[in-house]
């Protein structure tokens, strides 16, 4: 982007020093970057774009003597790369293999993980490769006898796997300082034993085309979500934590999401398929939800060329969300508080069925539906008043957030919209004011999203009135006056009495055939329960065994995650 003049990043939660993006290439219009620059930037990407590279690599000529760690011959060929003791994280990039004149590659005394790329064996002039004192694993490729190879200080180098991993869900666990089970004390690779949920970083690189920009399907406060394509056409979603949040806070959120999703299973909660912890990498693998977020369909449908959600579909989505949250609060083996309910964390499938996602902020509730909390977390606009004021979080905080979502679905407006006049910025305040001031039919005319209903649709208008009342109750300032999610499910269910499952399989699994006798129905339910499984497994240390969230998978799908090439 040679014409870029402004780069706005406000209203985010970035941390760390700001790299200088102005130094690369310095091109005239239409003149491409030097191929050597492209290669070096690809290499930097595998290390997470270190700040010292961004600060010291300038211009379009890496051989001008100013590029940190780069040395060249008189013909402008890169011959030596010296990245020793730079505190680098990540993996050794295969892109090093494109530097045909490279003679010495020095990467010792860093925090590098993964394997030595076989592409390095194609470097005809390579004389020295020093990767000592890192955390590399796997077999060492065969180099020419003329290459001085230094690999000492990598305890698991030369081994197929640094950690023996049991495929049994009830394998005994050991706990290390990080609180994760099964981690090798000498490696940055950590394992949380959860059946066969551990997935290698190389597999995830393969299925996401090396985390290609073209595969990005979403971004959040804690990372980027990529689409992954398995060899059989199955799609997955891979959530990759950003390097800046892989501290204690980011790791806690990562562990929390694994802990919750391995303890709950519900058709309206997104399913966790696996995870990866490798050096500085933290990745979670989910089922793929092709229609993306509810936010996309509520607020960005015009820009993305989508059809607006009709009211009946919004109602069905609201019911799905209510059922998922009700399960978290009161129907699972333990009670959980989500703490970050919002349209961005509600995902939609092909038939627009909704599932609640992003469990990084979930807290375990006590018998009274409360959780001790000292630090505020969540998203402004959706935070319950008592939580924002005194840090007290209960299941009623989720009820408040759900009420805000209902208001957004009715109005088509965001919880906070600073483009509006000051008195209308905060949706809940504006919505309540409109409810009080307009107690007749004019209320609906003033607040309802016109794209949701057709003119004269009296049936939908009657339903919207009931949902508006429910939203107002959910957003009551007094948490004691808010209903529980079971009440919300009951209200929404009565408004969707014509709802039917979208396919026969769903009807067979979850529906009730009123023409079937009770003994026959009981046999069907038992058969279904046996089919999906109800076993227990041990996962994070200190967490009791309960139902796993891993859905039953085809054998070839499981194998896709255990082969290094993703096949």
Short mmCIF file of N, CA and C in Angstrom, two decimals, residues 9 34 96 142 162 206 212 276 371 408 438 458 461 472 522 560:
data_model
loop_
_atom_site.label_atom_id
_atom_site.label_comp_id
_atom_site.label_asym_id
_atom_site.label_seq_id
_atom_site.Cartn_x
_atom_site.Cartn_y
_atom_site.Cartn_z
N UNK A 9 -6.05 2.53 14.41
CA UNK A 9 -6.16 1.30 15.19
C UNK A 9 -6.85 1.57 16.53
N UNK A 34 11.94 -5.42 -3.60
CA UNK A 34 13.02 -6.34 -3.95
C UNK A 34 12.64 -7.75 -3.48
N UNK A 96 13.87 -19.62 4.29
CA UNK A 96 15.33 -19.53 4.26
C UNK A 96 15.90 -20.26 3.04
N UNK A 142 18.72 -34.55 6.25
CA UNK A 142 20.07 -34.96 5.85
C UNK A 142 20.74 -33.85 5.05
N UNK A 162 8.33 -34.92 21.17
CA UNK A 162 8.99 -34.64 22.43
C UNK A 162 8.25 -35.16 23.63
N UNK A 206 -0.51 -26.39 7.56
CA UNK A 206 -0.88 -26.98 6.27
C UNK A 206 -2.32 -26.68 5.90
N UNK A 212 -2.64 -18.12 5.94
CA UNK A 212 -2.74 -17.15 4.85
C UNK A 212 -3.79 -16.08 5.16
N UNK A 276 -3.59 -26.51 20.13
CA UNK A 276 -2.14 -26.64 19.95
C UNK A 276 -1.45 -25.59 20.82
N UNK A 371 -19.73 -15.57 41.02
CA UNK A 371 -18.30 -15.88 40.90
C UNK A 371 -17.52 -14.70 41.44
N UNK A 408 -30.61 -5.25 20.15
CA UNK A 408 -29.90 -5.10 18.88
C UNK A 408 -30.65 -5.80 17.75
N UNK A 438 -43.30 5.89 24.70
CA UNK A 438 -44.23 5.42 23.68
C UNK A 438 -44.82 4.09 24.11
N UNK A 458 -48.55 -7.96 10.98
CA UNK A 458 -49.04 -7.81 12.35
C UNK A 458 -48.57 -8.95 13.25
N UNK A 461 -45.12 -8.09 14.39
CA UNK A 461 -45.15 -6.95 15.31
C UNK A 461 -45.58 -7.38 16.70
N UNK A 472 -36.41 -5.62 27.97
CA UNK A 472 -36.43 -4.63 29.04
C UNK A 472 -36.26 -5.26 30.41
N UNK A 522 -38.51 -43.77 24.52
CA UNK A 522 -37.41 -43.97 25.47
C UNK A 522 -36.27 -44.74 24.82
N UNK A 560 -6.98 -36.87 10.02
CA UNK A 560 -6.51 -35.63 9.40
C UNK A 560 -5.69 -34.81 10.36
#
